[in-house]
Structure formats: C-alpha cells, structure tokens
Short mmCIF file of C-alpha atoms in Angstrom, two decimals:
data_model
loop_
_atom_site.label_atom_id
_atom_site.label_comp_id
_atom_site.label_asym_id
_atom_site.label_seq_id
_atom_site.Cartn_x
_atom_site.Cartn_y
_atom_site.Cartn_z
CA MET A 1 77.93 100.93 106.64
CA ARG A 2 78.05 104.14 104.64
CA PHE A 3 77.84 106.08 107.88
CA LEU A 4 80.81 104.18 109.29
CA ALA A 5 82.75 104.81 106.11
CA LEU A 6 81.99 108.51 106.39
CA LEU A 7 83.55 108.56 109.82
CA CYS A 8 86.78 107.13 108.47
CA VAL A 9 87.50 109.17 105.37
CA GLY A 10 86.50 112.50 103.94
CA ALA A 11 85.11 111.29 100.67
CA VAL A 12 83.23 108.15 99.89
CA LEU A 13 82.28 106.86 96.51
CA TRP A 14 78.88 105.27 96.54
CA GLY A 15 75.77 105.03 94.55
CA GLN A 16 74.98 103.60 91.30
CA THR A 17 76.39 104.12 87.90
CA THR A 18 78.48 106.13 85.50
CA PHE A 19 77.89 106.98 81.88
CA GLN A 20 80.68 104.59 80.90
CA GLU A 21 78.84 101.72 82.57
CA GLN A 22 75.55 102.75 80.98
CA ALA A 23 77.14 103.00 77.54
CA GLN A 24 78.87 99.65 77.93
CA ARG A 25 75.64 98.02 79.03
CA LEU A 26 73.73 99.44 76.08
CA MET A 27 76.41 98.26 73.68
CA ASN A 28 76.38 94.80 75.23
CA ILE A 29 72.62 94.53 74.84
CA GLN A 30 72.70 95.64 71.23
CA SER A 31 75.59 93.29 70.46
CA TYR A 32 73.69 90.39 71.92
CA LEU A 33 70.41 91.21 70.20
CA LEU A 34 72.20 91.43 66.87
CA ASP A 35 73.84 88.06 67.36
CA LEU A 36 73.15 84.63 65.96
CA ARG A 37 72.22 83.38 69.38
CA PRO A 38 69.26 81.00 69.29
CA ALA A 39 70.50 77.56 70.14
CA THR A 40 67.38 75.67 69.04
CA ALA A 41 66.84 72.05 69.93
CA PRO A 42 69.84 69.74 69.50
CA GLU A 43 68.08 67.49 67.06
CA ILE A 44 70.05 64.62 65.58
CA VAL A 45 69.67 63.62 61.92
CA ASP A 46 70.39 60.33 60.20
CA HIS A 47 71.19 61.88 56.82
CA PHE A 48 72.56 65.19 55.61
CA GLN A 49 70.11 68.06 55.73
CA ILE A 50 70.19 71.76 55.11
CA GLU A 51 67.89 74.01 57.07
CA ALA A 52 66.75 77.53 56.22
CA ILE A 53 65.65 79.35 59.34
CA LEU A 54 63.76 82.56 59.81
CA ASP A 55 64.11 83.98 63.30
CA LEU A 56 61.82 86.64 64.65
CA TYR A 57 63.04 88.71 67.55
CA PRO A 58 60.45 90.74 69.42
CA GLN A 59 62.64 93.63 70.50
CA PRO A 60 62.47 94.39 74.20
CA ASP A 61 62.00 97.93 75.41
CA VAL A 62 65.39 99.54 75.80
CA ASN A 63 65.81 102.45 78.19
CA ALA A 64 68.46 104.30 76.21
CA ARG A 65 69.23 107.03 78.74
CA ILE A 66 72.89 107.77 79.29
CA GLY A 67 73.62 110.47 81.83
CA ASN A 68 70.91 113.05 81.24
CA LYS A 69 70.59 112.22 77.58
CA GLU A 70 68.08 109.96 75.94
CA GLU A 71 69.87 108.25 73.09
CA ALA A 72 68.10 108.32 69.73
CA LEU A 73 68.35 104.59 69.24
CA ASP A 74 65.06 103.31 67.83
CA PRO A 75 65.20 99.70 66.70
CA PRO A 76 62.21 98.09 64.96
CA SER A 77 59.92 96.19 67.29
CA TRP A 78 60.43 92.89 65.40
CA VAL A 79 63.72 91.99 63.76
CA PRO A 80 63.76 89.10 61.27
CA LYS A 81 66.93 87.16 60.53
CA LEU A 82 67.51 84.53 57.91
CA ARG A 83 70.18 81.93 58.47
CA PHE A 84 71.16 78.47 57.34
CA ARG A 85 72.39 75.33 58.96
CA GLY A 86 73.79 72.12 57.66
CA PHE A 87 73.43 68.88 59.64
CA PHE A 88 75.67 65.91 59.06
CA ARG A 89 74.84 62.37 60.06
CA ASN A 90 78.01 62.16 62.16
CA GLY A 91 76.63 64.87 64.42
CA LEU A 92 78.44 67.88 63.01
CA MET A 93 76.47 71.06 62.52
CA ILE A 94 77.62 74.18 60.70
CA GLY A 95 75.61 77.34 60.34
CA GLY A 96 75.88 80.84 59.12
CA ALA A 97 74.15 84.06 58.30
CA TRP A 98 75.33 86.96 56.24
CA ALA A 99 73.92 90.33 55.39
CA PRO A 100 76.00 92.37 52.95
CA GLY A 101 74.30 95.64 53.85
CA ILE A 102 70.63 95.99 54.55
CA ASP A 103 68.67 99.17 55.18
CA PHE A 104 65.91 99.39 57.73
CA GLN A 105 64.37 102.39 59.46
CA ASP A 106 67.19 104.72 58.39
CA TYR A 107 69.79 102.28 59.69
CA ARG A 108 72.25 100.40 57.56
CA ALA A 109 73.56 97.12 58.88
CA GLU A 110 75.84 94.36 57.76
CA PHE A 111 77.00 91.29 59.58
CA ILE A 112 78.35 87.82 59.30
CA ALA A 113 77.72 85.03 61.77
CA LEU A 114 79.10 81.50 61.92
CA GLU A 115 78.53 78.54 64.19
CA LEU A 116 79.98 75.10 64.49
CA GLY A 117 78.52 72.37 66.66
CA TYR A 118 78.56 68.72 67.47
CA ARG A 119 75.48 66.78 68.50
CA ARG A 120 75.07 63.39 70.03
CA VAL A 121 72.37 61.20 71.49
CA PHE A 122 72.71 59.63 74.93
CA GLN A 123 69.85 57.20 75.36
CA SER A 124 66.78 59.43 75.28
CA TRP A 125 68.71 62.68 75.66
CA THR A 126 70.02 64.85 72.88
CA THR A 127 73.09 66.97 73.53
CA SER A 128 75.08 69.58 71.70
CA VAL A 129 78.18 71.68 72.10
CA ARG A 130 78.44 74.75 69.90
CA ALA A 131 80.83 77.59 69.20
CA SER A 132 79.61 80.74 67.48
CA TYR A 133 81.06 83.95 66.18
CA SER A 134 79.43 87.07 64.81
CA ASP A 135 80.82 90.32 63.53
CA GLY A 136 78.74 93.26 62.38
CA GLU A 137 78.15 96.95 62.27
CA ILE A 138 75.28 99.39 62.16
CA GLU A 139 75.32 102.93 60.85
CA GLY A 140 72.58 105.32 61.83
CA ALA A 141 71.14 107.57 64.47
CA ILE A 142 72.26 105.87 67.64
CA THR A 143 73.01 108.84 69.88
CA ASP A 144 71.52 111.77 67.98
CA PRO A 145 68.75 111.88 65.36
CA ASP A 146 70.73 114.25 63.15
CA PHE A 147 73.96 112.30 62.99
CA GLU A 148 75.02 108.91 61.73
CA ASP A 149 76.99 107.01 64.31
CA LEU A 150 78.82 103.76 63.71
CA PHE A 151 78.40 100.79 66.03
CA GLN A 152 80.60 97.73 65.58
CA TYR A 153 80.48 94.49 67.51
CA LYS A 154 82.05 91.08 67.72
CA ASN A 155 80.64 88.17 69.72
CA SER A 156 82.27 84.85 70.47
CA GLY A 157 80.18 82.25 72.24
CA LEU A 158 80.43 78.69 73.46
CA ASP A 159 77.44 76.78 74.80
CA ILE A 160 76.11 73.32 75.57
CA SER A 161 72.54 72.12 75.13
CA VAL A 162 70.56 69.20 76.47
CA GLY A 163 67.20 68.17 75.06
CA HIS A 164 64.52 65.56 75.57
CA TYR A 165 61.43 64.59 73.64
CA PHE A 166 58.06 64.75 75.27
CA GLY A 167 55.89 63.26 72.61
CA ARG A 168 56.68 65.31 69.54
CA ALA A 169 57.84 68.30 71.50
CA HIS A 170 61.61 68.57 71.77
CA VAL A 171 62.25 70.48 74.97
CA TYR A 172 65.76 71.72 75.62
CA GLY A 173 67.91 73.94 77.75
CA PHE A 174 71.30 75.48 77.21
CA VAL A 175 74.00 77.49 78.99
CA GLY A 176 77.03 79.24 77.60
CA TRP A 177 79.52 82.04 77.78
CA ASN A 178 79.71 84.98 75.40
CA GLU A 179 82.57 87.41 74.89
CA THR A 180 81.62 90.76 73.42
CA ASP A 181 83.91 93.33 71.89
CA ASN A 182 82.20 96.49 70.72
CA GLN A 183 82.90 100.04 69.60
CA LEU A 184 80.81 103.13 69.04
CA ASP A 185 81.92 106.18 67.08
CA ILE A 186 79.72 109.16 67.93
CA ALA A 187 79.52 111.52 64.98
CA LEU A 188 78.30 114.54 66.93
CA ASP A 189 81.39 114.98 69.09
CA GLY A 190 83.93 112.62 67.62
CA VAL A 191 83.83 110.49 70.76
CA HIS A 192 84.98 106.90 70.49
CA LEU A 193 83.66 104.34 72.99
CA GLU A 194 84.93 100.82 73.13
CA GLY A 195 84.82 97.96 75.53
CA ASP A 196 84.87 94.25 75.92
CA ASP A 197 82.81 92.22 78.29
CA GLY A 198 81.67 88.70 78.96
CA THR A 199 78.43 87.22 80.12
CA TYR A 200 76.87 83.89 80.89
CA TYR A 201 73.79 83.17 78.89
CA GLY A 202 71.27 80.41 78.79
CA GLY A 203 67.72 79.56 78.10
CA LEU A 204 64.92 77.11 77.59
CA GLY A 205 63.06 76.24 74.47
CA VAL A 206 60.73 73.90 72.73
CA GLN A 207 60.75 72.74 69.13
CA ILE A 208 57.78 71.27 67.35
CA PRO A 209 58.39 69.37 64.11
CA TRP A 210 55.81 69.20 61.35
CA ASN A 211 56.97 67.36 58.24
CA ARG A 212 59.94 69.34 56.95
CA TRP A 213 59.07 72.30 59.15
CA ARG A 214 60.34 73.09 62.61
CA PHE A 215 58.73 75.67 64.85
CA ASN A 216 60.84 76.83 67.73
CA LEU A 217 60.16 79.00 70.73
CA GLU A 218 63.15 79.97 72.82
CA GLN A 219 63.48 82.08 75.93
CA ASN A 220 67.00 83.42 76.01
CA ALA A 221 68.69 85.28 78.84
CA THR A 222 72.02 86.70 79.86
CA ASP A 223 73.06 86.66 83.48
CA THR A 224 72.21 90.29 84.18
CA TYR A 225 70.96 92.52 81.46
CA LEU A 226 68.72 90.84 78.93
CA ARG A 227 65.77 88.51 78.59
CA ASN A 228 64.70 87.96 75.04
CA LEU A 229 62.31 85.76 73.18
CA ILE A 230 63.12 84.24 69.83
CA LEU A 231 60.58 82.63 67.51
CA SER A 232 61.93 80.54 64.67
CA ALA A 233 60.43 78.74 61.73
CA SER A 234 62.66 76.53 59.64
CA TYR A 235 62.42 74.31 56.62
CA ARG A 236 64.60 71.25 56.03
CA PHE A 237 66.00 70.45 52.60
CA GLY A 238 67.33 67.02 51.75
CA ARG A 239 65.97 63.64 50.98
CA LYS A 240 63.28 62.26 53.18
CA PRO A 241 64.52 59.50 55.44
CA MET B 1 48.59 68.79 67.50
CA MET B 2 46.24 70.69 69.76
CA ARG B 3 48.40 69.88 72.79
CA LEU B 4 51.50 71.10 71.02
CA THR B 5 49.80 74.31 70.03
CA LEU B 6 48.72 74.82 73.61
CA LEU B 7 52.30 74.17 74.73
CA LEU B 8 53.60 76.83 72.37
CA LEU B 9 50.94 79.29 73.48
CA LEU B 10 51.80 78.60 77.11
CA GLY B 11 55.45 79.20 76.33
CA LEU B 12 54.63 82.50 74.69
CA ALA B 13 52.54 83.52 77.67
CA VAL B 14 55.35 83.04 80.18
CA ALA B 15 58.18 84.19 77.93
CA CYS B 16 59.42 87.71 78.14
CA SER B 17 61.68 90.23 76.51
CA LYS B 18 63.17 92.91 78.68
CA THR B 19 66.44 94.69 79.28
CA ASP B 20 68.28 96.21 82.19
CA THR B 21 70.25 99.06 80.66
CA LEU B 22 71.10 100.95 83.87
CA GLY B 23 69.19 103.83 82.28
CA ASP B 24 67.15 104.40 85.43
CA GLU B 25 70.07 104.15 87.80
CA PRO B 26 71.06 107.35 89.59
CA PRO B 27 74.59 108.58 89.00
CA ARG B 28 77.39 107.52 91.25
CA GLU B 29 78.09 110.14 93.89
CA VAL B 30 81.25 111.21 95.62
CA ALA B 31 80.12 112.18 99.10
CA ILE B 32 82.36 114.79 100.70
CA SER B 33 82.31 115.46 104.41
CA GLY B 34 83.90 118.57 105.82
CA GLN B 35 85.45 121.37 103.80
CA PRO B 36 85.85 120.34 100.17
CA THR B 37 89.43 120.50 98.97
CA TYR B 38 91.12 118.82 96.07
CA GLU B 39 92.54 116.23 98.40
CA ASN B 40 89.27 115.91 100.28
CA GLY B 41 86.86 114.66 97.65
CA VAL B 42 87.08 117.23 94.87
CA GLY B 43 89.98 115.51 93.15
CA GLU B 44 88.17 112.19 93.21
CA LEU B 45 85.02 113.85 91.94
CA LEU B 46 86.81 115.63 89.09
CA LYS B 47 88.57 112.44 88.04
CA LEU B 48 85.32 110.47 88.06
CA LYS B 49 83.11 112.96 86.25
CA CYS B 50 85.41 115.27 84.31
CA GLY B 51 88.86 113.76 83.89
CA TYR B 52 87.89 111.06 81.40
CA CYS B 53 87.50 113.80 78.77
CA HIS B 54 89.60 116.61 80.23
CA VAL B 55 92.92 114.84 80.11
CA VAL B 56 96.18 115.67 78.33
CA PRO B 57 96.76 114.12 75.89
CA ALA B 58 93.08 113.77 74.98
CA SER B 59 91.45 110.35 75.37
CA ASP B 60 89.13 108.46 73.04
CA LEU B 61 86.27 109.82 75.11
CA SER B 62 87.33 113.44 74.58
CA PRO B 63 85.10 115.29 72.08
CA ASP B 64 86.84 116.62 68.98
CA ASN B 65 86.41 120.25 69.96
CA ILE B 66 87.55 119.96 73.56
CA VAL B 67 90.10 122.38 74.98
CA THR B 68 93.48 120.75 74.65
CA ASP B 69 95.27 122.31 77.61
CA LEU B 70 93.07 121.26 80.53
CA ASP B 71 93.77 118.17 82.60
CA LEU B 72 91.43 117.62 85.53
CA ASN B 73 93.22 114.51 86.71
CA GLN B 74 95.79 116.71 88.39
CA TYR B 75 95.65 119.72 90.64
CA GLU B 76 98.56 121.93 89.67
CA THR B 77 98.84 123.77 86.39
CA ARG B 78 102.07 122.44 84.95
CA LEU B 79 104.52 122.74 82.13
CA ALA B 80 104.69 119.95 79.57
CA GLY B 81 107.65 120.99 77.49
CA THR B 82 106.68 124.48 76.46
CA GLN B 83 102.94 123.86 76.75
CA VAL B 84 101.11 124.97 79.84
CA VAL B 85 98.63 122.33 80.95
CA ARG B 86 96.01 123.79 83.23
CA GLY B 87 94.98 121.74 86.20
CA ALA B 88 92.05 121.77 88.60
CA ASP B 89 93.52 124.89 90.22
CA SER B 90 92.38 126.84 87.15
CA ILE B 91 88.66 126.09 87.02
CA GLY B 92 87.33 128.03 90.01
CA ARG B 93 86.17 131.00 87.96
CA TRP B 94 84.39 128.77 85.44
CA ILE B 95 82.43 127.27 88.28
CA LYS B 96 81.70 130.77 89.58
CA GLU B 97 80.37 131.71 86.12
CA GLY B 98 77.92 128.83 86.27
CA ILE B 99 79.39 126.23 83.95
CA LEU B 100 77.74 123.52 86.05
CA ASP B 101 74.33 124.98 85.15
CA HIS B 102 74.70 126.47 81.67
CA GLY B 103 77.12 127.25 78.90
CA VAL B 104 79.69 129.97 79.52
CA ASN B 105 81.07 132.45 77.01
CA ALA B 106 82.14 135.09 79.52
CA PHE B 107 85.84 135.05 78.69
CA TYR B 108 87.38 136.98 75.82
CA ASN B 109 89.48 134.95 73.42
CA SER B 110 88.32 131.71 74.95
CA ALA B 111 86.23 128.95 73.45
CA ASP B 112 82.55 129.00 74.35
CA ALA B 113 82.12 126.24 76.84
CA ARG B 114 79.07 124.01 77.04
CA GLN B 115 77.46 123.15 80.34
CA MET B 116 79.50 120.56 82.15
CA PRO B 117 79.31 117.66 82.38
CA LEU B 118 77.87 117.17 78.92
CA ASP B 119 74.42 115.62 78.71
CA TYR B 120 75.73 112.13 78.08
CA GLY B 121 78.34 112.34 80.81
CA THR B 122 77.78 111.12 84.32
CA PRO B 123 75.65 113.87 85.91
CA LEU B 124 76.67 115.72 89.03
CA THR B 125 74.38 115.35 91.99
CA GLN B 126 73.20 118.49 93.77
CA ALA B 127 75.50 117.73 96.69
CA GLU B 128 78.46 117.44 94.34
CA LYS B 129 77.60 120.74 92.65
CA ASP B 130 77.30 122.42 96.03
CA ALA B 131 80.70 121.04 97.01
CA LEU B 132 82.32 122.34 93.82
CA VAL B 133 80.77 125.79 94.24
CA ALA B 134 81.95 125.93 97.85
CA TRP B 135 85.41 124.79 96.79
CA SER B 136 85.55 127.47 94.08
CA ALA B 137 84.46 130.20 96.49
CA VAL B 138 87.47 129.69 98.72
CA GLY B 139 90.02 129.61 95.94
CA SER B 140 89.89 125.96 94.86
CA PRO B 141 92.40 124.83 97.50
CA LYS B 142 94.43 121.67 97.24
CA ASN B 143 94.15 120.94 100.94
CA SER B 144 93.63 122.70 104.24
CA ALA B 145 97.25 123.84 104.61
CA VAL B 146 97.67 127.57 105.28
CA ASP B 147 99.35 129.64 102.57
CA PRO B 148 102.78 131.04 103.46
CA THR B 149 102.89 134.68 104.57
CA GLY B 150 104.01 137.10 101.88
CA ASP B 151 105.38 140.63 101.67
CA LYS B 152 103.06 142.85 99.69
CA ASN B 153 105.88 145.22 98.83
CA ASN B 154 107.66 142.43 97.00
CA GLY B 155 104.44 141.43 95.28
CA ALA B 156 103.76 144.79 93.67
CA GLY B 157 106.38 144.42 90.93
CA PRO B 158 105.20 141.09 89.58
CA TYR B 159 101.56 142.17 89.87
CA PHE B 160 102.09 145.33 87.85
CA THR B 161 104.14 143.44 85.29
CA TYR B 162 101.76 140.59 84.62
CA CYS B 163 98.40 140.99 86.29
CA VAL B 164 97.25 144.59 86.33
CA GLN B 165 96.64 144.80 82.61
CA CYS B 166 93.73 142.39 82.89
CA HIS B 167 92.69 142.50 86.52
CA ASP B 168 93.34 146.20 87.18
CA GLN B 169 92.54 146.95 90.82
CA GLY B 170 90.71 143.68 91.23
CA GLN B 171 87.55 144.65 89.38
CA GLY B 172 88.72 143.07 86.13
CA THR B 173 88.55 144.47 82.63
CA PHE B 174 86.08 143.90 79.84
CA TYR B 175 86.11 143.51 76.10
CA GLY B 176 82.57 144.18 75.08
CA GLU B 177 80.54 142.09 77.47
CA GLN B 178 83.26 139.53 78.01
CA TYR B 179 85.98 139.45 80.60
CA TYR B 180 89.37 140.41 79.34
CA GLY B 181 90.41 139.73 82.89
CA ALA B 182 87.91 138.40 85.38
CA PRO B 183 87.14 140.23 88.62
CA ILE B 184 89.06 138.76 91.54
CA ARG B 185 87.16 137.40 94.48
CA ARG B 186 88.86 138.25 97.75
CA ALA B 187 88.16 134.87 99.30
CA SER B 188 89.51 133.10 96.25
CA ILE B 189 93.01 134.51 96.30
CA THR B 190 95.37 131.68 97.07
CA THR B 191 99.02 131.10 96.25
CA ALA B 192 97.98 128.07 94.24
CA LYS B 193 95.68 130.19 92.10
CA VAL B 194 98.36 132.87 91.69
CA LYS B 195 100.84 130.24 90.55
CA SER B 196 98.34 128.75 88.15
CA MET B 197 97.45 132.08 86.54
CA TRP B 198 101.08 133.14 86.45
CA LEU B 199 102.18 130.19 84.39
CA TYR B 200 99.19 130.56 82.09
CA ARG B 201 99.82 134.29 81.65
CA VAL B 202 103.57 134.02 81.07
CA SER B 203 102.94 131.38 78.43
CA GLN B 204 100.89 133.93 76.50
CA LEU B 205 103.73 136.46 76.38
CA ASP B 206 106.66 135.99 74.10
CA PRO B 207 109.21 137.08 74.98
CA ALA B 208 108.53 137.26 78.69
CA PRO B 209 109.17 140.80 79.95
CA ASN B 210 111.58 141.87 82.68
CA GLY B 211 113.65 138.76 82.49
CA TYR B 212 110.87 136.43 83.66
CA SER B 213 110.81 133.10 81.91
CA LEU B 214 108.26 130.38 81.39
CA GLN B 215 108.87 128.70 84.70
CA PRO B 216 106.58 127.92 87.62
CA LEU B 217 106.44 130.65 90.23
CA ASP B 218 108.08 129.84 93.55
CA ASP B 219 105.91 129.70 96.66
CA GLN B 220 107.34 132.82 98.27
CA THR B 221 106.84 135.04 95.23
CA ALA B 222 103.31 133.71 94.91
CA ALA B 223 102.70 134.55 98.55
CA ASP B 224 104.07 138.06 97.97
CA ILE B 225 101.74 138.62 95.03
CA LYS B 226 98.84 137.30 97.06
CA ALA B 227 99.64 139.71 99.89
CA PHE B 228 99.66 142.59 97.43
CA MET B 229 96.42 141.50 95.82
CA LEU B 230 94.62 141.36 99.13
CA ASP B 231 95.27 145.11 99.38
CA LEU B 232 93.69 145.91 96.02
CA SER B 233 90.89 148.39 96.32
CA LEU B 234 88.24 146.87 94.04
CA LEU B 235 88.21 143.20 94.88
CA GLU B 236 84.97 141.30 94.52
CA ASP B 237 83.56 139.99 97.76
#
C-alpha cells in the first residue's frame, strides 16, 4: 500500500508518532492515574452510612520518552489516596476527596474530586450509575530534574456498574466515558502544552465485606493506554443495621 | 474466609498495571521520492517537525527564547508590516552548518542556535535529514521550475550595494571565527535565495541606500543578481 502511494505522490506521511501525540498520551495517563476512578462494588445500604476509603495504586511503569528526551517524571511506586463516600437508603451516593497541598518525592500536589451516583437493586443484581469530576495540579520535575513544571488536569467521567453476589464476594463490572482536559507548563523553555481527549474505560472488581470493613480489588482499564490495579480498604461509619 | 482470600489472591495474580505511552514508537516520517523541493516533501516535513514552534506569531509550543522572525510554515521570506519574516527559503545555510546534528553559533550577531529539532521534539529520521541536506545543497528550491535568465551586468549594481560588504567575492567575511557574511555555495544560488536575503538585508539598513526601499525584490532583478553572483571568483563549491 505504501509502495502504491509512493507511485502516486512525491511525499507520503507514514509511520508512527509525533512528540505532540506522545506528550498528550503521557498527560492523559497521568490525569487518569491521579483521578478518583475506582468504581467499587455498587453495594446497596438500608440505612445511611459514611465510608472512609484508602485506595492504594501500584503505579505502572511509565515510559516517559518524548522525542529523544527521557522526561524526568518519577512518580512513587505506590500512591495512597483517602476519600469518603456517603450512602443514602434511597440509593444516592455522594463522594469526595480533597488534598489542599501535599508534598511527596519533591512534588507538590493538590486536587479535589467529587462523585455522585445512584444505586438500585434488580432482583439479585446491583446496579449503579455515577458521574465524577476531578481537578488537580502537580508541581515538580516533570520534564527536567532541575526545573519545576506545572501539570494541571480536569477529568469528567460517567459510568455504569453491574454487580452480583457470589457468596460473600460482590463481583462487579463497569464501563464509562472520561473526558480529560490537561495542561503542562514547562519551566525550562516556557513551553505550554494543552489538550483535551476522551476515552472509554471499564473494569472488573471484587469486594469482600468483613463487619464494617470492605476490601476491594479492582482492575481498571482505558480503551488504549492504561491498565491499572487499585486496592481499597474502607471502613463504614453509621449504626449497625 | 479462606475461599475469599484465595479469590483475592487469584485476582491479584491476574491483575496488571501497565501503560502504553507511545514512548517506544518511532517518529512519524515524511518519505520523499525524487528531488526534494519545498513543494515535494520538504514543506510538509518542515511543517510537521519544525513549524509548530517556528511560526509567526509564536505558538504556545514555541520556547521563550525562540527567534521571533522565522516561520517554517511558509516558503517565501515575507514582509509583515515592517517586519521581515524569514521563511523556509532562508534556512539552507543553517542546514549546511550542521544544525540538524549540533548547535550552531557560526553567524555573527545571531543567536546561538541549539540542535534542531530540540530533544523533546519529533526527531528527524536519517532519510529526512538526508533530504534536507540535499535540498539545502541545491539552494533550497521551492519546486523544480527553472529560474529566469538574468543579465549579470544589471546585477552588479545591486550586488555591490547590498551584498559585497558581507559576501565579498563569494568567499564570505569573518568577524573573529564567526561569519559576518557566509561563503556562497555556487550550487545554492537561486533567485529565491537572493530574494530572501535581499529582503532580510534591506530590513537591516535604515535608511535604505540608493533609493531602494523595504520591498520584495522582483524576479528579474533577482535573476540579474544571480547571474552576476555566478561569475564571482571565490564561490564555494
């Protein structure tokens, strides 16, 4: 096919990628990893409960090469996040996480994340629809170890979940769509990168309850660029049923 | 409880975390068949790998310290008001000086240029570099059209007014170890290059001598100057 194209015109664009595409992809991955994404099992409650959740993200290896340059980005191998959810007996769920400015490994990050969902039982199936939004920024050595760059992101997501109990194990799956809007200011050269993109995401998970505790394992994936594992442990506050 | 623990362990065993960043992907390539000209591949190549930064006015992707008068999304050096905006017809000598392989500080009164593209830009493939070097060697032509024939007698006046001070008899002049005027390669003399340098040079002189003004040179005068230059005694081969 390329040979035929060569016969027709003098110049043919082929091959793989540009630095803009590489930069956009890297920003998308970081935006997603920094998000409030775990769906967790769409459990239904019969009285109001508040849940404190600690998520652990094993960070995947990130090939941070752009053009001929290896970006300095060096995230920690495990990232913990603390968030809260409130469950209402009518099926509503609200959640949020907020970090006013935390320092880790010479990076400074702040973010806010919100989610709103509705859950319902259909016979033996649990279901959920959820909208989420997150907005954050990170300052630190992203492109060069000697300079502090600024990365900003916004994510808006909408997903549905379906779950089923197998014994005590609540197994679930989910699919959704995420819109990402991100920007990177590179201190070294004064370059400003920005872009918006969208991706399907989905995953499978299992939640194991133990008294007021919930232990959750979730395999999360976007359609093209990321597979990530999320481990969560949560504790429910509220009166015992 | 044991079964649940086993279920979790099984989940962990099959779960994975990985990314596809495009970091291992080779750069996109503009394949050029035949003689490279601006209209045959070089223009597309320059737009793809240079023009996102080298654009007038500068883009968000342009580094803070970038030259502000170079636009590689166009071929001709042009006037924008009273500012001369250099086009792709002006970069042949920079390629000759090796800017695709290393930084260049060969030109007097000119910013030191880093190797292009910058490290984080989309790299040039070897075939693309070869095409740009070949294009530079023949005067960075726009297309394969033949230059109009000029009269060298008519070209002498403009040459001695504007060009000889820097280029002398074709061998160039130096300020220390830098070019005050670069040597002229015989094969690189084109009317397009003459017109490009003319506009750039006139813009540096205020007021313009001998009644010349900051206007693009017409094709015939450019052809006359070219004809005269081809007779210079110390051209670089």
